[in-house]
C-alpha cells in the first residue's frame, strides 16, 4: 500500500491511523530483530500521535496526504526528547531539545513518527553495517547490505514497516539504498529542504530527502518538506511548485539524455540492460531520448571526495581523539580527511564551480539524464570487492561511482526501481535534473513507474 | 612532473597516532586521490573563485 492509497482509505473510513500505526509497530516488532533497521522505536508517542490524527480527521483540520501516516526518520534528524545517535557511539546518549526542520514539517503535515532508523555510522559509508547499533540487512536478501548510509530507512520502507522514511545524502546515501532495496529515493536540489537540526556530515554536500514505495509518495513528501527556512543559511527562497506528477504518463516533448561516456563504462550487464530498457520505455511514452556526452564524472567524483573528506573531518575534529569509539572504516576516512591540504580543498571548490558550468551547458541540450543509480546490485554483507565484467573494484567506490558527483553539483536526482537481476535483486534507474526541477524528474519517474518499468519494493 | 605528497611524513607532522597498517591503507587512498586530482587543478583558470558557501542557483535561461 502506498501513502496515497492509505490516505484515501483513511478518508473513506476503511482504516484508521491507529490501525495503520499499530500494523507498522507490529511489523517492526516482528521483523526488525532480523533487519535491524531501527535504532529507536517510539511506540507510545506514535500511538498517541495516531489517536490525535484520527480525531483531527473527524473534526479537522485535514493536514493532507501524510496525515495519520506512520513514517520514520534516519537517526541524524534531531527529535526533541528522543535519542538521536547519528549511528555513532560518540552520540549514543544524545537527546536533542529541538526537532529538525524536517521533523517539524512532518509533524505539521500530520505524519506519525514511528521511530528513528539505523544507518552507516555517522552517515559516512554505504554498507549500514553499524558496529554500534547492528548490521542492517536488505529485505530482498538478508545476506546482502541494504546500501547506505540511509540503509535502515530503505530497509524499513522495502519491508513495509513504514510508508516513508527520511534519509540524508552526501554522496549517494539516499539513492544507493533505494537502488539496492528497490525503493524510490529522492535527493532534492541543495537548499530545497532545510538542513536545520540535521547532524551534519558535510556542510556543502548534505541533502535531505524521502525513501518511499512509489514516486508519487516521494512527490507528496517533498511537497510537505520543501520551502525556505531562515535557520539554514543555505536554504533556498525558490518558490515551491506542485510536485505531484499528473496522472497522464505522457513524456511527450521531453528531451532525455542517455550518457555515452562514463555511466555505462563499467556496469553489470543486467543493470545496463534494465536502464536502457527504461530509456526505451521513456521513448515509448513520447520522450526524445538521445545519446549525450557528459563532463568528466571521474574528475567530478575526485573533487567531491576531497570536499567530503575535508568537511567531514573538520566537523568531527573535536571527537577524533576518541579513536576507539569509531568503527574502523569511518575512523580511516576521518583520518584521511585530516591530511587533505587546505589548498586542495579550496581548489576542489573552484573545480566544483567549473563543473557546475559544464553541467549547465549540458542541460541546455537535454531536460534530464537517465543513468544507472548503481553499477551493481546489492553486494553481500562483508563483501569488500565486487566483480564487474571480470574486473574487481572496491565495493564502496563502485556503489558511489554514479551518484557521488551529483552531490557536488547540488542537482536533484531520483532513484527509481527499473527491474531486477537474475537473482531477483532490484536495479535502480537514476534520473538527474536541473536545479529545482524536482517536479520534472518526479514526472519522468512516475511515468516509468506507471508503465511498469520497475518491480517495486523488495518484499512488499 | 608534480611532486607527490609524502603522506606518512605528513601524518607524523600532523600528529596522527595511527597504527602502521591503517596508515598504509590511508596513504594508498590519498595517493590515488592525489594522482587524479593534480591534473584537474592544472585546468583551473586563475580567475575561478571557489564556492565555499555553496548556493545552487536555478536555471535562468532555458
mmCIF file of C-alpha atoms in Angstrom, chain A residues 85-335:
data_model
loop_
_atom_site.group_PDB
_atom_site.id
_atom_site.type_symbol
_atom_site.label_atom_id
_atom_site.label_comp_id
_atom_site.label_asym_id
_atom_site.label_seq_id
_atom_site.Cartn_x
_atom_site.Cartn_y
_atom_site.Cartn_z
ATOM 1 C CA UNK A 85 22.661 8.937 17.783
ATOM 2 C CA UNK A 86 23.829 9.535 14.218
ATOM 3 C CA UNK A 87 24.630 5.821 14.396
ATOM 4 C CA UNK A 88 27.679 6.683 16.470
ATOM 5 C CA UNK A 89 28.974 5.754 19.885
ATOM 6 C CA UNK A 90 30.026 9.383 20.230
ATOM 7 C CA UNK A 91 26.380 10.478 20.250
ATOM 8 C CA UNK A 92 24.919 7.323 21.813
ATOM 9 C CA UNK A 93 23.269 9.313 24.623
ATOM 10 C CA UNK A 94 22.421 12.468 22.669
ATOM 11 C CA UNK A 95 18.852 13.631 23.310
ATOM 12 C CA UNK A 96 18.182 16.917 21.488
ATOM 13 C CA UNK A 97 15.967 19.647 22.899
ATOM 14 C CA UNK A 98 14.590 20.532 19.474
ATOM 15 C CA UNK A 99 13.191 18.970 16.313
ATOM 16 C CA UNK A 100 14.920 19.194 12.943
ATOM 17 C CA UNK A 101 13.035 21.346 10.424
ATOM 18 C CA UNK A 102 12.145 18.180 8.512
ATOM 19 C CA UNK A 103 10.633 16.644 11.652
ATOM 20 C CA UNK A 104 8.715 19.845 12.380
ATOM 21 C CA UNK A 105 7.276 19.827 8.870
ATOM 22 C CA UNK A 106 6.369 16.138 9.009
ATOM 23 C CA UNK A 107 4.582 16.736 12.314
ATOM 24 C CA UNK A 108 2.795 19.771 10.842
ATOM 25 C CA UNK A 109 1.671 17.561 7.947
ATOM 26 C CA UNK A 110 0.144 15.142 10.461
ATOM 27 C CA UNK A 111 2.615 12.276 9.914
ATOM 28 C CA UNK A 112 3.025 9.773 12.761
ATOM 29 C CA UNK A 113 6.682 9.269 13.736
ATOM 30 C CA UNK A 114 7.184 5.565 14.403
ATOM 31 C CA UNK A 115 10.901 5.794 15.113
ATOM 32 C CA UNK A 116 14.469 6.557 14.125
ATOM 33 C CA UNK A 117 16.224 4.381 11.573
ATOM 34 C CA UNK A 118 19.656 2.776 11.686
ATOM 35 C CA UNK A 119 22.394 3.905 9.343
ATOM 36 C CA UNK A 120 26.039 3.625 8.481
ATOM 37 C CA UNK A 121 27.956 5.145 11.386
ATOM 38 C CA UNK A 122 27.868 8.974 11.134
ATOM 39 C CA UNK A 123 26.180 8.594 7.714
ATOM 40 C CA UNK A 124 29.707 8.004 6.402
ATOM 41 C CA UNK A 125 29.611 4.824 4.323
ATOM 42 C CA UNK A 126 27.481 2.610 2.155
ATOM 43 C CA UNK A 127 27.048 -0.710 3.978
ATOM 44 C CA UNK A 128 24.934 0.306 7.018
ATOM 45 C CA UNK A 129 26.771 -2.483 8.860
ATOM 46 C CA UNK A 130 26.837 -0.437 12.013
ATOM 47 C CA UNK A 131 29.339 -1.575 14.669
ATOM 48 C CA UNK A 132 27.340 0.061 17.474
ATOM 49 C CA UNK A 133 23.671 -0.478 16.542
ATOM 50 C CA UNK A 134 23.733 -3.639 14.441
ATOM 51 C CA UNK A 135 24.117 -4.753 10.845
ATOM 52 C CA UNK A 136 21.165 -3.588 8.734
ATOM 53 C CA UNK A 137 20.051 -6.287 6.317
ATOM 54 C CA UNK A 138 18.447 -5.951 2.902
ATOM 55 C CA UNK A 139 14.815 -7.200 2.991
ATOM 56 C CA UNK A 140 15.227 -8.506 -0.581
ATOM 57 C CA UNK A 141 18.013 -10.856 0.573
ATOM 58 C CA UNK A 142 19.054 -10.703 4.198
ATOM 59 C CA UNK A 143 22.583 -11.867 3.370
ATOM 60 C CA UNK A 144 23.113 -8.613 1.494
ATOM 61 C CA UNK A 145 23.633 -4.999 2.506
ATOM 62 C CA UNK A 146 20.763 -2.541 2.058
ATOM 63 C CA UNK A 147 23.207 0.137 0.918
ATOM 64 C CA UNK A 148 23.811 3.298 2.851
ATOM 65 C CA UNK A 149 24.181 5.378 4.564
ATOM 66 C CA UNK A 150 20.358 5.550 4.836
ATOM 67 C CA UNK A 151 20.180 1.739 4.893
ATOM 68 C CA UNK A 152 17.746 1.487 7.798
ATOM 69 C CA UNK A 153 15.335 3.867 6.091
ATOM 70 C CA UNK A 154 15.395 1.893 2.832
ATOM 71 C CA UNK A 155 15.037 -1.447 4.618
ATOM 72 C CA UNK A 156 12.123 -0.165 6.721
ATOM 73 C CA UNK A 157 10.286 1.063 3.623
ATOM 74 C CA UNK A 158 11.066 -2.001 1.489
ATOM 75 C CA UNK A 159 9.936 -4.335 4.282
ATOM 76 C CA UNK A 160 6.645 -2.446 4.579
ATOM 77 C CA UNK A 161 7.281 -1.279 8.160
ATOM 78 C CA UNK A 162 6.596 2.369 7.376
ATOM 79 C CA UNK A 163 5.250 4.181 4.320
ATOM 80 C CA UNK A 164 8.104 6.673 4.124
ATOM 81 C CA UNK A 165 11.433 7.105 5.824
ATOM 82 C CA UNK A 166 13.644 10.156 5.588
ATOM 83 C CA UNK A 167 17.258 9.812 4.507
ATOM 84 C CA UNK A 168 20.220 12.082 4.019
ATOM 85 C CA UNK A 169 22.566 12.004 1.035
ATOM 86 C CA UNK A 170 26.113 13.425 0.922
ATOM 87 C CA UNK A 171 27.485 11.099 -1.754
ATOM 88 C CA UNK A 172 24.605 8.835 -2.714
ATOM 89 C CA UNK A 173 23.254 7.887 0.713
ATOM 90 C CA UNK A 174 19.598 8.047 -0.364
ATOM 91 C CA UNK A 175 19.952 6.777 -3.930
ATOM 92 C CA UNK A 176 22.268 3.814 -3.211
ATOM 93 C CA UNK A 177 19.971 2.166 -0.627
ATOM 94 C CA UNK A 178 16.950 2.965 -2.789
ATOM 95 C CA UNK A 179 18.650 1.154 -5.664
ATOM 96 C CA UNK A 180 19.729 -1.850 -3.571
ATOM 97 C CA UNK A 181 16.373 -2.271 -1.775
ATOM 98 C CA UNK A 182 14.007 -1.490 -4.652
ATOM 99 C CA UNK A 183 12.604 1.739 -3.202
ATOM 100 C CA UNK A 184 12.186 5.191 -4.626
ATOM 101 C CA UNK A 185 14.797 7.621 -3.280
ATOM 102 C CA UNK A 186 14.762 11.363 -3.926
ATOM 103 C CA UNK A 187 17.722 13.653 -3.353
ATOM 104 C CA UNK A 188 16.299 17.145 -3.865
ATOM 105 C CA UNK A 189 18.287 20.170 -5.013
ATOM 106 C CA UNK A 190 20.745 21.533 -2.454
ATOM 107 C CA UNK A 191 18.839 24.140 -0.452
ATOM 108 C CA UNK A 192 15.374 22.800 -1.288
ATOM 109 C CA UNK A 193 14.896 21.001 2.051
ATOM 110 C CA UNK A 194 16.193 22.603 5.228
ATOM 111 C CA UNK A 195 19.247 21.075 6.892
ATOM 112 C CA UNK A 196 18.374 22.727 10.224
ATOM 113 C CA UNK A 197 18.579 20.209 13.026
ATOM 114 C CA UNK A 198 20.293 17.521 10.984
ATOM 115 C CA UNK A 199 23.602 16.336 12.385
ATOM 116 C CA UNK A 200 25.956 17.275 9.531
ATOM 117 C CA UNK A 201 28.378 15.029 7.732
ATOM 118 C CA UNK A 202 29.400 17.524 5.037
ATOM 119 C CA UNK A 203 28.097 21.044 5.192
ATOM 120 C CA UNK A 204 28.100 21.666 1.460
ATOM 121 C CA UNK A 205 27.168 18.178 0.259
ATOM 122 C CA UNK A 206 24.372 17.120 2.642
ATOM 123 C CA UNK A 207 20.897 16.792 1.139
ATOM 124 C CA UNK A 208 17.710 15.559 2.855
ATOM 125 C CA UNK A 209 15.060 13.513 1.082
ATOM 126 C CA UNK A 210 12.498 10.719 1.323
ATOM 127 C CA UNK A 211 12.607 6.992 0.585
ATOM 128 C CA UNK A 212 9.192 5.699 -0.410
ATOM 129 C CA UNK A 213 7.318 2.879 -2.114
ATOM 130 C CA UNK A 214 6.210 4.999 -5.075
ATOM 131 C CA UNK A 215 7.307 8.092 -6.955
ATOM 132 C CA UNK A 216 4.073 9.888 -6.161
ATOM 133 C CA UNK A 217 4.681 9.269 -2.447
ATOM 134 C CA UNK A 218 8.130 10.839 -2.797
ATOM 135 C CA UNK A 219 6.500 13.824 -4.507
ATOM 136 C CA UNK A 220 3.883 14.420 -1.824
ATOM 137 C CA UNK A 221 6.534 14.082 0.886
ATOM 138 C CA UNK A 222 8.712 16.681 -0.811
ATOM 139 C CA UNK A 223 5.638 18.906 -1.011
ATOM 140 C CA UNK A 224 5.432 18.823 2.778
ATOM 141 C CA UNK A 225 9.166 19.428 3.284
ATOM 142 C CA UNK A 226 10.171 21.997 0.660
ATOM 143 C CA UNK A 227 10.441 25.686 1.392
ATOM 144 C CA UNK A 228 12.663 28.350 2.839
ATOM 145 C CA UNK A 229 13.926 28.053 6.396
ATOM 146 C CA UNK A 230 15.798 31.084 7.788
ATOM 147 C CA UNK A 231 17.611 28.833 10.292
ATOM 148 C CA UNK A 232 19.547 27.185 7.446
ATOM 149 C CA UNK A 233 21.859 29.655 5.669
ATOM 150 C CA UNK A 234 21.812 27.535 2.536
ATOM 151 C CA UNK A 235 18.026 27.192 2.412
ATOM 152 C CA UNK A 236 16.598 28.436 -0.876
ATOM 153 C CA UNK A 237 13.865 31.037 -1.399
ATOM 154 C CA UNK A 238 12.886 29.499 -4.753
ATOM 155 C CA UNK A 239 9.093 29.149 -4.961
ATOM 156 C CA UNK A 240 7.742 25.674 -4.218
ATOM 157 C CA UNK A 241 5.798 24.290 -7.192
ATOM 158 C CA UNK A 242 3.247 21.478 -7.221
ATOM 159 C CA UNK A 243 5.310 18.278 -7.185
ATOM 160 C CA UNK A 244 2.624 15.620 -7.559
ATOM 161 C CA UNK A 245 3.016 14.168 -11.075
ATOM 162 C CA UNK A 246 -0.023 14.236 -13.357
ATOM 163 C CA UNK A 247 -1.980 11.013 -13.857
ATOM 164 C CA UNK A 248 -1.220 11.263 -17.583
ATOM 165 C CA UNK A 249 2.041 9.337 -18.058
ATOM 166 C CA UNK A 250 2.956 11.040 -21.331
ATOM 167 C CA UNK A 251 6.528 12.286 -21.650
ATOM 168 C CA UNK A 252 5.875 13.958 -25.000
ATOM 169 C CA UNK A 253 8.190 16.829 -25.771
ATOM 170 C CA UNK A 254 10.840 15.945 -23.188
ATOM 171 C CA UNK A 255 14.481 15.591 -24.202
ATOM 172 C CA UNK A 256 16.205 12.889 -22.194
ATOM 173 C CA UNK A 257 19.932 12.211 -22.358
ATOM 174 C CA UNK A 258 21.484 8.766 -22.121
ATOM 175 C CA UNK A 259 25.199 9.237 -21.389
ATOM 176 C CA UNK A 260 27.531 7.702 -23.966
ATOM 177 C CA UNK A 261 30.561 8.037 -21.675
ATOM 178 C CA UNK A 262 31.292 7.050 -18.078
ATOM 179 C CA UNK A 263 27.871 5.944 -16.785
ATOM 180 C CA UNK A 264 27.769 2.660 -18.726
ATOM 181 C CA UNK A 265 31.527 2.077 -18.891
ATOM 182 C CA UNK A 266 31.840 -0.382 -16.015
ATOM 183 C CA UNK A 267 28.367 -1.565 -15.114
ATOM 184 C CA UNK A 268 26.940 -5.058 -14.596
ATOM 185 C CA UNK A 269 25.334 -6.169 -17.861
ATOM 186 C CA UNK A 270 21.902 -6.742 -16.342
ATOM 187 C CA UNK A 271 21.956 -3.272 -14.773
ATOM 188 C CA UNK A 272 22.887 -1.620 -18.068
ATOM 189 C CA UNK A 273 20.197 -3.592 -19.918
ATOM 190 C CA UNK A 274 17.487 -2.611 -17.408
ATOM 191 C CA UNK A 275 18.397 1.076 -17.582
ATOM 192 C CA UNK A 276 18.468 1.029 -21.372
ATOM 193 C CA UNK A 277 15.059 -0.685 -21.332
ATOM 194 C CA UNK A 278 13.743 2.113 -19.099
ATOM 195 C CA UNK A 279 15.097 4.657 -21.602
ATOM 196 C CA UNK A 280 13.292 2.793 -24.379
ATOM 197 C CA UNK A 281 10.118 2.864 -22.297
ATOM 198 C CA UNK A 282 10.516 6.634 -21.901
ATOM 199 C CA UNK A 283 10.813 6.891 -25.662
ATOM 200 C CA UNK A 284 7.636 4.847 -25.955
ATOM 201 C CA UNK A 285 5.913 7.421 -23.735
ATOM 202 C CA UNK A 286 6.854 10.205 -26.131
ATOM 203 C CA UNK A 287 10.225 11.432 -24.870
ATOM 204 C CA UNK A 288 13.076 12.063 -27.286
ATOM 205 C CA UNK A 289 15.990 10.050 -25.919
ATOM 206 C CA UNK A 290 19.392 10.930 -27.291
ATOM 207 C CA UNK A 291 22.935 9.937 -26.608
ATOM 208 C CA UNK A 292 24.894 12.688 -24.837
ATOM 209 C CA UNK A 293 28.485 13.191 -23.778
ATOM 210 C CA UNK A 294 28.708 14.124 -20.087
ATOM 211 C CA UNK A 295 31.552 16.068 -18.413
ATOM 212 C CA UNK A 296 34.445 14.299 -16.656
ATOM 213 C CA UNK A 297 32.495 12.448 -13.941
ATOM 214 C CA UNK A 298 35.602 10.668 -12.649
ATOM 215 C CA UNK A 299 37.135 14.103 -12.099
ATOM 216 C CA UNK A 300 33.938 15.370 -10.514
ATOM 217 C CA UNK A 301 33.953 12.377 -8.142
ATOM 218 C CA UNK A 302 37.542 13.192 -7.152
ATOM 219 C CA UNK A 303 36.517 16.757 -6.383
ATOM 220 C CA UNK A 304 33.523 15.554 -4.358
ATOM 221 C CA UNK A 305 35.695 13.139 -2.370
ATOM 222 C CA UNK A 306 38.185 15.846 -1.410
ATOM 223 C CA UNK A 307 35.372 18.119 -0.240
ATOM 224 C CA UNK A 308 33.733 15.204 1.584
ATOM 225 C CA UNK A 309 36.893 14.127 3.401
ATOM 226 C CA UNK A 310 37.862 17.653 4.440
ATOM 227 C CA UNK A 311 34.412 18.765 5.604
ATOM 228 C CA UNK A 312 33.608 15.531 7.453
ATOM 229 C CA UNK A 313 36.904 15.592 9.335
ATOM 230 C CA UNK A 314 36.523 19.290 10.127
ATOM 231 C CA UNK A 315 33.098 18.656 11.631
ATOM 232 C CA UNK A 316 34.269 15.685 13.676
ATOM 233 C CA UNK A 317 37.596 17.252 14.745
ATOM 234 C CA UNK A 318 36.511 17.678 18.401
ATOM 235 C CA UNK A 319 35.877 13.940 18.724
ATOM 236 C CA UNK A 320 38.785 12.460 16.792
ATOM 237 C CA UNK A 321 40.874 11.794 19.881
ATOM 238 C CA UNK A 322 38.305 9.145 20.847
ATOM 239 C CA UNK A 323 39.730 6.793 18.209
ATOM 240 C CA UNK A 324 38.379 3.631 19.802
ATOM 241 C CA UNK A 325 34.813 4.961 19.704
ATOM 242 C CA UNK A 326 34.729 4.904 15.900
ATOM 243 C CA UNK A 327 34.278 1.896 13.645
ATOM 244 C CA UNK A 328 37.377 1.037 11.651
ATOM 245 C CA UNK A 329 36.192 2.244 8.240
ATOM 246 C CA UNK A 330 34.841 5.567 9.498
ATOM 247 C CA UNK A 331 37.939 6.190 11.578
ATOM 248 C CA UNK A 332 40.106 5.682 8.482
ATOM 249 C CA UNK A 333 38.002 8.105 6.466
ATOM 250 C CA UNK A 334 38.149 10.728 9.206
ATOM 251 C CA UNK A 335 41.912 10.369 9.487
#
